[in-house]
Short mmCIF file of C-alpha atoms and ligand atoms in Angstrom, two decimals:
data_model
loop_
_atom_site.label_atom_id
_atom_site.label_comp_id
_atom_site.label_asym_id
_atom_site.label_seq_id
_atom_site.Cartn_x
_atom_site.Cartn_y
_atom_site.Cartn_z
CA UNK A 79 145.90 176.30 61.32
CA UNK A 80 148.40 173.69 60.87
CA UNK A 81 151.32 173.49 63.35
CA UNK A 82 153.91 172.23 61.30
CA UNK A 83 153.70 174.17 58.46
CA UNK A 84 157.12 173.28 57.54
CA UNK A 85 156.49 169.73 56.23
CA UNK A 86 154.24 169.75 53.70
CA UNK A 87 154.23 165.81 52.42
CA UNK A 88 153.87 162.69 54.81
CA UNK A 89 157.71 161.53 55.96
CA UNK A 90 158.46 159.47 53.23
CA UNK A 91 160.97 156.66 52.31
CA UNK A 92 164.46 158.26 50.69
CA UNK A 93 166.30 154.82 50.96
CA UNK A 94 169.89 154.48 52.34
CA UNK A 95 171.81 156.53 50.13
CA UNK A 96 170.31 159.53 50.91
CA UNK A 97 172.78 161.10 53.39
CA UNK A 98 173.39 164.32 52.55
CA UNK A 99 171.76 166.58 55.04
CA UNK A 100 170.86 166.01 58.18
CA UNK A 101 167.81 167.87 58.41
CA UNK A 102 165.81 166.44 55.95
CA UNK A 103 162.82 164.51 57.33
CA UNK A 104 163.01 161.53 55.70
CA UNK A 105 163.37 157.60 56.59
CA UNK A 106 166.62 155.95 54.92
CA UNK A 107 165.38 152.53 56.52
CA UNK A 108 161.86 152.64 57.41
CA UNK A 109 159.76 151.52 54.11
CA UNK A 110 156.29 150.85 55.12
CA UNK A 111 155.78 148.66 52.17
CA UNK A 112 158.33 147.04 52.38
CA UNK A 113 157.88 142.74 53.15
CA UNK A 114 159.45 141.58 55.68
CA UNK A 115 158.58 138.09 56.66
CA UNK A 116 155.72 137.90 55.31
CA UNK A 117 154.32 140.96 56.25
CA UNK A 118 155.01 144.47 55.31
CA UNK A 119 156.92 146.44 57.65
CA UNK A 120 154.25 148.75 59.11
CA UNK A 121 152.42 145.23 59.97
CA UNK A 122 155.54 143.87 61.60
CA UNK A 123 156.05 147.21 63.34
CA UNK A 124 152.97 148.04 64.20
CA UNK A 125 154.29 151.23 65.83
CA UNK A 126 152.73 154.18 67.79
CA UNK A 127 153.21 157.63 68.84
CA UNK A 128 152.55 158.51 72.25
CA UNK A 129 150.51 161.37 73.46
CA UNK A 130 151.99 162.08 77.06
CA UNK A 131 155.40 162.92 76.23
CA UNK A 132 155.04 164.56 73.05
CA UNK A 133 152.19 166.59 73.40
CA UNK A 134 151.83 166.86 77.24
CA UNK A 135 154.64 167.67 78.45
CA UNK A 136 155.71 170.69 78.60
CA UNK A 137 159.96 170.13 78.97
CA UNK A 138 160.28 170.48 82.58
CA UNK A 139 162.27 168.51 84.68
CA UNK A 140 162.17 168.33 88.61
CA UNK A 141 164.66 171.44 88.60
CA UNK A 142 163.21 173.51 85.82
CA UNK A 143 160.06 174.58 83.78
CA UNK A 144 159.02 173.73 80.33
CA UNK A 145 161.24 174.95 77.60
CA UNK A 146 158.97 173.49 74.63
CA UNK A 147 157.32 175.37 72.22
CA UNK A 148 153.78 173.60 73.02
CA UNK A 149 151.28 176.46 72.97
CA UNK A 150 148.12 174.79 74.22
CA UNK A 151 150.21 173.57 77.72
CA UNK A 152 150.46 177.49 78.07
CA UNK A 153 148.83 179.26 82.07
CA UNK A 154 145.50 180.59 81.20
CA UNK A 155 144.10 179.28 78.02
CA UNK A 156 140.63 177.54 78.23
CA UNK A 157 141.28 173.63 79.30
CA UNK A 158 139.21 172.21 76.44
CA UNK A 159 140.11 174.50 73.63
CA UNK A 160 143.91 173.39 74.97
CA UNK A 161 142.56 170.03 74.60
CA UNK A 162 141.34 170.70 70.83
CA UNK A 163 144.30 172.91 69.76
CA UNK A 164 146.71 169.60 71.21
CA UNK A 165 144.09 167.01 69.98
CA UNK A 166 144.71 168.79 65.77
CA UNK A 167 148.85 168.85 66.51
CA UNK A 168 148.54 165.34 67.36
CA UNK A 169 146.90 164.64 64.56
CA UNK A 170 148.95 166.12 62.05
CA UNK A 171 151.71 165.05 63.56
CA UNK A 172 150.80 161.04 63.27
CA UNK A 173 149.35 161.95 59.59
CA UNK A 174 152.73 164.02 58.32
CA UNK A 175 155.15 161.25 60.39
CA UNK A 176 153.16 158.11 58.54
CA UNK A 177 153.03 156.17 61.45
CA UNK A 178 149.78 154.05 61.91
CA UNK A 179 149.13 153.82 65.59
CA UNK A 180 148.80 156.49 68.52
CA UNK A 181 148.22 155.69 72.64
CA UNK A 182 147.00 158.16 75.32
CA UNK A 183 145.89 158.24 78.66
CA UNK A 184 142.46 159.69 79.58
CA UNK A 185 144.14 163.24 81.21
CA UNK A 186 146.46 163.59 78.05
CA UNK A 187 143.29 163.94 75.61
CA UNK A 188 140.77 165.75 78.30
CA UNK A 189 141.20 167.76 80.78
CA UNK A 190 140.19 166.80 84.53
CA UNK A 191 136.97 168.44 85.87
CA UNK A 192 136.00 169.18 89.18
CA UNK A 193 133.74 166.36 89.29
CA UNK A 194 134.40 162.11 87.92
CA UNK A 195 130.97 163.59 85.73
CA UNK A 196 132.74 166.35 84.58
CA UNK A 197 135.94 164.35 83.77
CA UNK A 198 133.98 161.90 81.79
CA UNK A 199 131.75 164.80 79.93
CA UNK A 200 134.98 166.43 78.88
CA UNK A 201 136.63 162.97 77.59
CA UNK A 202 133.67 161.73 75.81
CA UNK A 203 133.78 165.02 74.24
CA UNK A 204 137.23 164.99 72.92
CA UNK A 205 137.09 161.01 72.31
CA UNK A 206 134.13 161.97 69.85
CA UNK A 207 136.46 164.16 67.95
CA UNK A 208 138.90 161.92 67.77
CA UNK A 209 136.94 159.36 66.43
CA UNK A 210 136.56 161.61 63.27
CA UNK A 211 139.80 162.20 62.80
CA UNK A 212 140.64 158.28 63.39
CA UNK A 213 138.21 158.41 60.04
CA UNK A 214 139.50 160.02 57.96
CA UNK A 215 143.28 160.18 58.66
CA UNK A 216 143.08 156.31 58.93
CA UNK A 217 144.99 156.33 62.48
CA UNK A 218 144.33 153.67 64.82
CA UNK A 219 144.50 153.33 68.43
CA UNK A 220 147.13 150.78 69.35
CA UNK A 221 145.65 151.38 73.33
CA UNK A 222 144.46 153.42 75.83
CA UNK A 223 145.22 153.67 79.24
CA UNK A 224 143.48 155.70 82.65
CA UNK A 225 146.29 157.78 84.54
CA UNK A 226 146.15 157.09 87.85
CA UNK A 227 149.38 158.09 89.22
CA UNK A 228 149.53 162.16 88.78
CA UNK A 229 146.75 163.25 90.64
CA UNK A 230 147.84 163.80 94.59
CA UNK A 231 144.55 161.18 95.37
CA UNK A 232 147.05 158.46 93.86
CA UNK A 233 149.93 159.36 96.20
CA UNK A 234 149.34 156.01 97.77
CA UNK A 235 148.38 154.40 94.91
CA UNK A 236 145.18 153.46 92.97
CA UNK A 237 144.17 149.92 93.44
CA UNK A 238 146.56 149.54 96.40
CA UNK A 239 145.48 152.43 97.80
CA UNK A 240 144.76 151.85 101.85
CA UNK A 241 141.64 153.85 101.39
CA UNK A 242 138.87 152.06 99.05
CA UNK A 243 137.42 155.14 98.19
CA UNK A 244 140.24 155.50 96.33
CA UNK A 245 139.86 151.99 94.24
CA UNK A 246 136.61 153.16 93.28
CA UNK A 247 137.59 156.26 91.96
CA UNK A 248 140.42 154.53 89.98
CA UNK A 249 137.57 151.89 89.14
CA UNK A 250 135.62 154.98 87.44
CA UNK A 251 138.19 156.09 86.08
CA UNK A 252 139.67 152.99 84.16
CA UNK A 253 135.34 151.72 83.24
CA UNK A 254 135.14 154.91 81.55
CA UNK A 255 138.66 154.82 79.92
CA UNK A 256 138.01 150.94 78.48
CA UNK A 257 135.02 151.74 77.38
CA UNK A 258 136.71 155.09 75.76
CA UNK A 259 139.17 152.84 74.56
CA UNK A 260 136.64 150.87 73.17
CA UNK A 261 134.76 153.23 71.11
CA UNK A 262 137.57 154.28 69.19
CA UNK A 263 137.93 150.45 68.14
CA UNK A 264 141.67 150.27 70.53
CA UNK A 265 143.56 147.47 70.28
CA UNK A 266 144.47 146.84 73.48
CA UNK A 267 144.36 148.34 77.26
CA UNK A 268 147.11 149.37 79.18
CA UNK A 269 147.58 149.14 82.87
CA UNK A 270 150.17 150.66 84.51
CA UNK A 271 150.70 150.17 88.14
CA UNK A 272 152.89 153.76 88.53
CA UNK A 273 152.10 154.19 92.08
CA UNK A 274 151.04 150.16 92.68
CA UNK A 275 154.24 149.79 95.16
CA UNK A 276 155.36 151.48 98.81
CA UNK A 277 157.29 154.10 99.81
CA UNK A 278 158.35 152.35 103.19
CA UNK A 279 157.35 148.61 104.58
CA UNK A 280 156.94 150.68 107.96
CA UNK A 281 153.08 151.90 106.84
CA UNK A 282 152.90 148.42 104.25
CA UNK A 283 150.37 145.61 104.22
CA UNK A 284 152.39 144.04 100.88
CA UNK A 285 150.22 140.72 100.97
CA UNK A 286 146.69 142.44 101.54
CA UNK A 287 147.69 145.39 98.90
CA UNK A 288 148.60 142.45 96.53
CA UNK A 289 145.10 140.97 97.36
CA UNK A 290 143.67 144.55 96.37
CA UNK A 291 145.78 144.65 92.99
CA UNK A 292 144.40 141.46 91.96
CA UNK A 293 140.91 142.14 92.79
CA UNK A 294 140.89 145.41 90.39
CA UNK A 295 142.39 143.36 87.98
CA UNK A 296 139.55 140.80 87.86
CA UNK A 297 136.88 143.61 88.13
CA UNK A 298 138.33 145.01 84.65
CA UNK A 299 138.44 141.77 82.94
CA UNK A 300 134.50 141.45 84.33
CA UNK A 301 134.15 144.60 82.55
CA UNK A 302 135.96 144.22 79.37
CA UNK A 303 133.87 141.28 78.61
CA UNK A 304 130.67 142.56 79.56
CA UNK A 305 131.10 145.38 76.83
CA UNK A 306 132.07 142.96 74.32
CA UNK A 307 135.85 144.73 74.21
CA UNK A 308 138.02 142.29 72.11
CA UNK A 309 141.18 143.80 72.29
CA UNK A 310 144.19 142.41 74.62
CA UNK A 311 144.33 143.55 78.48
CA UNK A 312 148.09 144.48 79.14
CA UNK A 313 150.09 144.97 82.36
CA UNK A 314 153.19 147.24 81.91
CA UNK A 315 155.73 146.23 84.25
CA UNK A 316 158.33 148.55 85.72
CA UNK A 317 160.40 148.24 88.98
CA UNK A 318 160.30 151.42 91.00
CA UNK A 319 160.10 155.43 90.10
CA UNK A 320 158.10 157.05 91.01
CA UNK A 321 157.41 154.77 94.26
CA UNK A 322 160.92 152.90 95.46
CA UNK A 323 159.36 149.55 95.08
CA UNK A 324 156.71 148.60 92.51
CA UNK A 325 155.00 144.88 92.54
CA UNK A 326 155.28 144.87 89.04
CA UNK A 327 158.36 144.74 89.03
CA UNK A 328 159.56 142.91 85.66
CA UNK A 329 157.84 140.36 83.07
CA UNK A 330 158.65 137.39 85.71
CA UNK A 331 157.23 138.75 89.09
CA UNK A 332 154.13 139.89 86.61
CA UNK A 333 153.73 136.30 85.73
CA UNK A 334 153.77 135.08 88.71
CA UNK A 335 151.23 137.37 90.02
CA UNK A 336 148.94 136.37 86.92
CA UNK A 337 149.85 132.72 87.98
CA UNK A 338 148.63 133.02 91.83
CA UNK A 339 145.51 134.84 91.54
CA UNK A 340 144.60 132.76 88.79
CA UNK A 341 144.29 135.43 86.11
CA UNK A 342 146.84 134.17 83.24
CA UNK A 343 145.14 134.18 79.56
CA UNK A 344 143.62 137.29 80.46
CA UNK A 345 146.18 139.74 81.22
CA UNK A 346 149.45 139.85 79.07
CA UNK A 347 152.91 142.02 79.23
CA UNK A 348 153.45 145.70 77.67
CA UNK A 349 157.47 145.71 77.74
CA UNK A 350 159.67 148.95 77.78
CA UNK A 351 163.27 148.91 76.98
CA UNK A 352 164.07 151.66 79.65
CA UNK A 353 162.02 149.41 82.44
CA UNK A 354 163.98 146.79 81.51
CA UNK A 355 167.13 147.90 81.88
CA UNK A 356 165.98 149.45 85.23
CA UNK A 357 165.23 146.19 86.53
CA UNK A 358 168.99 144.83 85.83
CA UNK A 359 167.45 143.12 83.03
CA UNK A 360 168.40 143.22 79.41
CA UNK A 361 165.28 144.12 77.02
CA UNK A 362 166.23 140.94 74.98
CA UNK A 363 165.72 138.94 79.07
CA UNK A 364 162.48 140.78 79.60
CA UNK A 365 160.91 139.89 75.71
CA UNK A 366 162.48 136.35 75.93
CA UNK A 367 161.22 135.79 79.11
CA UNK A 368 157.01 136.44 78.15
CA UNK A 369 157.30 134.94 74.88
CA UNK A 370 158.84 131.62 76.53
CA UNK A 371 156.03 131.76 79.11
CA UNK A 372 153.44 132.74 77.57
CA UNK A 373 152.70 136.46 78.38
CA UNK A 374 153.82 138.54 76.04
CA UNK A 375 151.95 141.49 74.04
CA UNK A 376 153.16 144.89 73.00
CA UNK A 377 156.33 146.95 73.42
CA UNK A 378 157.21 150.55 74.71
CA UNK A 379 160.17 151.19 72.22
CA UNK A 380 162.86 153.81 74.13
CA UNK A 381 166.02 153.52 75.53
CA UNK A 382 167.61 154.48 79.24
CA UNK A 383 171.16 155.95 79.81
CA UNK A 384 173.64 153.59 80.73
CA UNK A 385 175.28 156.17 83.02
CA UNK A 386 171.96 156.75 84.91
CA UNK A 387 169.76 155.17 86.67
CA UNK A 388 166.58 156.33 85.57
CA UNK A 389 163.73 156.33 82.92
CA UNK A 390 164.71 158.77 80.76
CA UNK A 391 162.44 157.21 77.80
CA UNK A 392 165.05 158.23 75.17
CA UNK A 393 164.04 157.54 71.34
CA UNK A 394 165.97 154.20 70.82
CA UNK A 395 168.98 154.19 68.60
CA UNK A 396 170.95 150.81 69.25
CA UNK A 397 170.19 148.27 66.52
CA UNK A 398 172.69 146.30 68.60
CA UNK A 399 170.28 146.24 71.60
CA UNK A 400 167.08 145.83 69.60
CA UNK A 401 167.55 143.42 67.42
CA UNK A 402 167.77 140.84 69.21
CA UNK A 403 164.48 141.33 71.04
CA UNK A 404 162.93 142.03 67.66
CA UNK A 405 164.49 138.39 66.56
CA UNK A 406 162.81 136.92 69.77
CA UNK A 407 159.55 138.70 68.57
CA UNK A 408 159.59 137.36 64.86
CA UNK A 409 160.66 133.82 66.31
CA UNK A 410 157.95 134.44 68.33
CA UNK A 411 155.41 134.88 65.70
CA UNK A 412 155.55 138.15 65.88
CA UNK A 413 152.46 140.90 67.54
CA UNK A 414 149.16 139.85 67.56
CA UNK A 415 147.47 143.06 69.02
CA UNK A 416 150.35 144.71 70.51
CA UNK A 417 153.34 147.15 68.50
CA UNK A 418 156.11 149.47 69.11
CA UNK A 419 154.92 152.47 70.90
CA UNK A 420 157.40 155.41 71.16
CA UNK A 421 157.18 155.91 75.07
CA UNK A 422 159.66 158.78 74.39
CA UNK A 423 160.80 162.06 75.52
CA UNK A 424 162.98 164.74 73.56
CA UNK A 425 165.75 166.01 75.54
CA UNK A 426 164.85 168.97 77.38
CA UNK A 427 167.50 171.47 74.92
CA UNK A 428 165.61 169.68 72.31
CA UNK A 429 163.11 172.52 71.88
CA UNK A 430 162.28 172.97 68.20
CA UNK A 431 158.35 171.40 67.32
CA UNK A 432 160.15 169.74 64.59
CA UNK A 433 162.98 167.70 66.87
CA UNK A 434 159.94 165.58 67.82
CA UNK A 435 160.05 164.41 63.90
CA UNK A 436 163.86 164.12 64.05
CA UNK A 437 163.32 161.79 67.72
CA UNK A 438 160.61 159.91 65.88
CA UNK A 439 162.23 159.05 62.44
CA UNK A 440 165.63 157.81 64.25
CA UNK A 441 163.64 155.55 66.28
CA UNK A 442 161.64 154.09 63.61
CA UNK A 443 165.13 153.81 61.40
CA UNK A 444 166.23 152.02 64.38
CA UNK A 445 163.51 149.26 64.48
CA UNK A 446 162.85 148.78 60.64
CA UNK A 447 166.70 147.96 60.58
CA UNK A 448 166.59 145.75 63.88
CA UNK A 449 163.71 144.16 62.38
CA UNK A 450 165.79 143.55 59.38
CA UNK A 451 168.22 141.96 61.00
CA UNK A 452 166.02 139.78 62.94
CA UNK A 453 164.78 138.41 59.65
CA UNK A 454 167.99 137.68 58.43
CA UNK A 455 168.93 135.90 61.58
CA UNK A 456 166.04 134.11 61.42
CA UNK A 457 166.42 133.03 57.94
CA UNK A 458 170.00 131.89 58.41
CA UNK A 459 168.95 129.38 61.28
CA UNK A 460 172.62 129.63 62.97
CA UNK A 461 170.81 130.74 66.22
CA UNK A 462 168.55 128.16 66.05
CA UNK A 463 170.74 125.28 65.21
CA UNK A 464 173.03 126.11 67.58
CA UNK A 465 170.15 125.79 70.54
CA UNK A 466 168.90 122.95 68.99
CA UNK A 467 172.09 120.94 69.23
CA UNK A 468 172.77 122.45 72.82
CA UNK A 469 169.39 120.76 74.07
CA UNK A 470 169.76 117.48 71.37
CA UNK A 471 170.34 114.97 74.46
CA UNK A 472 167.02 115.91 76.08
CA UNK A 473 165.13 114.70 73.07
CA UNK A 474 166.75 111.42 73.80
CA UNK A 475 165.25 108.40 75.77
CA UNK A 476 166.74 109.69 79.25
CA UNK A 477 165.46 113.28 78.81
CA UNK A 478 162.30 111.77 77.41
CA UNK A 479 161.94 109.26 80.60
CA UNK A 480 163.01 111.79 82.83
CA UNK A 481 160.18 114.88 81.17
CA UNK A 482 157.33 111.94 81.15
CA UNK A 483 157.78 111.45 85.02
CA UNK A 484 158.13 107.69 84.35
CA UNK A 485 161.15 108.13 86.70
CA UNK A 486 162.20 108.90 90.40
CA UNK A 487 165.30 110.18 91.70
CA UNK A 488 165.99 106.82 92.81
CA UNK A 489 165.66 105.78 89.61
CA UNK A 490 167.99 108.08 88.11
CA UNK A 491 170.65 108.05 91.16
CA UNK A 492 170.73 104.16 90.41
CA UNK A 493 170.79 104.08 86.43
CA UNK A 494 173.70 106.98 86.78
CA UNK A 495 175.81 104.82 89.07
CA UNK A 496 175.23 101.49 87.32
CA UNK A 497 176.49 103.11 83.81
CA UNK A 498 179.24 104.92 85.56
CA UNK A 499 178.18 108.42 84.03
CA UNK A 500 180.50 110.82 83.52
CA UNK A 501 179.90 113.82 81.21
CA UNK A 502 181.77 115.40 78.81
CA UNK A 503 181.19 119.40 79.39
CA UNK A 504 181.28 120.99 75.78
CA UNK A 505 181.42 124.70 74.60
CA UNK A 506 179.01 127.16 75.12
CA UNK A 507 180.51 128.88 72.24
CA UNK A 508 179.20 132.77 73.30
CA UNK A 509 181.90 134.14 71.44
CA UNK A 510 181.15 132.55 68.17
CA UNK A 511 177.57 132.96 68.23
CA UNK A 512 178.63 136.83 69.32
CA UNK A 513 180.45 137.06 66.39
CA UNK A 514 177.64 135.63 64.34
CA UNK A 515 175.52 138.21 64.87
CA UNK A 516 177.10 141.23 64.77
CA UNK A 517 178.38 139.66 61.21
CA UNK A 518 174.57 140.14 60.57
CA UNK A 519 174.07 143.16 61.89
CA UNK A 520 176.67 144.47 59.59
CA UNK A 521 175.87 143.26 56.69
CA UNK A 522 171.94 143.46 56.63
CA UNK A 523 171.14 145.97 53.87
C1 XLS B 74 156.02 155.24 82.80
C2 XLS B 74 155.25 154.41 81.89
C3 XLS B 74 154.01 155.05 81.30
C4 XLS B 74 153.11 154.00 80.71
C5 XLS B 74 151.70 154.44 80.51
O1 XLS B 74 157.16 154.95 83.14
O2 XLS B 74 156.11 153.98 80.87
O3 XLS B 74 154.36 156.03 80.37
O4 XLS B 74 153.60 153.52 79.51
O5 XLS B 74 151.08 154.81 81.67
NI1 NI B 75 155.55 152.99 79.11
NI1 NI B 76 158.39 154.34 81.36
#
């Protein structure tokens, strides 16, 4: 039984012009084919549905229950012929969107048993199915990830947990789920620290708890190499909610955490617009900031409210916003492992099975067009040029002498006074380069 009977073909590719109705599922900028640098857009995209929020969720919010039409969520109904009836919507859905990629956590796929033996009997189950369907649908697992943040156990977190009986149920949890991940041939691992933070500094050992935190994160790189996993370990950062402080706060605290404990190379950064923005970052600082140094991986595509100050994982729809991370990406090199992975909630009124192809197709539009942009920027050089000429004096012989460590701050102090120095400030020019690309943005077809 299919459970979107109402589109028949994949989502396909109706081009620009075609604006007459609204309701029509199909992509005006999204073109799969399509090259883009090089690659064709899918590759440069790389993007992913998510299972949590679109087939997990049920629509509630902390005041109010579900109000989605999601039938397996529904009291009563056997847990693992929930999990198969969600396991063939998710399916179709990827298959009749067109998207390439999907992510889950271990509790979105399989239900929870009474038992960690029961838990992993019911995954490997349902991860066994979905191998089949990876088969022949051709859908690929962009990553996997454990949830260790919903169950009341977590309150106090996982790895940071006070109690190690805790860390080695999390350490079950997230062997099984790489090795899960693994099977189904994932691309990378996910690690999100939701409850890896305090409540209050009153019950709060914050260096021993970041001693804890590092030591999990060692054990799983142990493991991931003793099963022969090749795909990329990845550390999503976020700064608080649901704890009020989390120590992964953005993409620089993360690297310096990496740095300390001595674990850069093997863990990089999964980015998400709305934990970006939550961190008084921009998205552009956050992507920017791991490519320069080193870290970066994948993306959680959504967007936050400016009015609010929470995650509210919108689908993003501000080429604006994203293309200049996307032109920091393609500078970049562009993803290795990692993609764009709708992390993305419908609005709660948004209660119709098909708004989650309406939510999905916008976002996509969104990126395919930022990443079109991005190219174009990219081509033109402007941006480039422009820092290039900023920094021109430090490929000089003083910013040489000074970068080789050939000279002390004597050195220098003398040298300036003897020439009498006495620079010339010159423009930033924010408004012109400003200018410059929004005359991209509006006129990238
Ligand atoms: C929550 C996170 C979560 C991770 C996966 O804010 O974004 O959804 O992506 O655990
Ligand atoms: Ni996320
Ligand atoms: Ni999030």
């Amino acid at each position: 039984m299919e459970f979107f009977p109402d589109v028949a073909q994949p989502v396909s590719y109706a081009g620009a012009g075609d604006q007459g109705d609204a309701d029509r599922l199909a992509y005006r900028v999204y073109d799969p084919d399509r090259p883009v640098g090089g690659k064709p857009m899918s590759e440069q995209l790389r993007p992913a549905v998510c299972y949590w929020h679109s087939f997990n969720w049920p629509g509630s919010d902390i005041f109010g229950h579900g109000t989605f039409d999601r039938p397996w969520l529904a009291v009563g109904v056997d847990p693992m012929e929930a999990a198969r009836a969600k396991q063939d919507a998710a399916f179709e859905f990827f298959t009749k969107l067109g998207v390439p990629f999907f992510c889950f956590h271990d509790v979105d796929m399989a239900p929870e048993g009474s038992t960690l033996r029961e838990s992993k009997a019911n995954l490997d189950e349902m991860v066994e199915r979905a191998a089949a369907k990876m088969d022949t649908t051709g859908v690929q697992l962009l990553w996997g990830t454990a949830n260790l943040f919903s169950h009341p156990r977590y309150a106090a977190g996982a790895a940071t947990n006070p109690d190690p009986e805790v860390f080695a149920h999390a350490a079950a949890q997230v062997r099984h789920m790489l090795e899960a991940t693994h099977r189904l041939g994932g691309h990378n691992y996910v690690l999100w620290g939701g409850r890896e933070g305090y409540e209050t500094l009153l019950n709060t050992r914050m260096g021993q708890e970041a001693d804890q935190l590092a030591r999990f994160l060692e054990l799983v790189a142990e493991h991931k190499r003793s099963i022969g996993f090749d795909g990329t370990l990845l550390i999503e950062p976020k700064p608080q909610e649901p704890t009020k402080h989390q120590y992964d706060y953005d993409s620089a605290t993360v690297h310096g955490f990496l740095d300390r404990y001595d674990l850069l190379g093997e863990f990089f950064v999964n980015i998400e617009v709305n934990h970006a923005t939550l961190s008084g970052h921009s998205f552009h600082h956050e992507v920017a900031y791991a490519i320069d140094n080193g870290i970066f991986g994948s993306v959680d595509a959504n967007r936050g409210d400016p009015q609010n100050g929470w995650d509210t994982d919108q689908f993003p729809n501000s080429v604006d916003e994203l293309s200049l991370a996307v032109y920091e990406i393609l500078r970049g090199g562009g993803f290795t492992t990692g993609g764009f992975n709708f992390d993305t909630k419908l609005r709660r009124q948004s209660l119709d099975r098909y708004d989650l192809f309406h939510g999905h197709i916008g976002g996509l539009d969104t990126l395919a067009q930022s990443l079109l942009v991005a190219e174009a920027m990219l081509a033109d050089g402007s941006l480039e040029r422009a820092r290039d000429e900023r920094y021109a004096g430090w490929r000089g012989e003083r910013g040489a002498r000074i970068m080789d460590r050939s000279t002390t701050l004597a050195d220098l102090a003398d040298e300036a006074v003897a020439a009498d120095l006495d620079p010339t400030p010159v423009s930033g020019r924010q408004e012109a380069l400003e200018n410059h690309v929004n005359q991209v943005i509006w006129s990238t077809k």
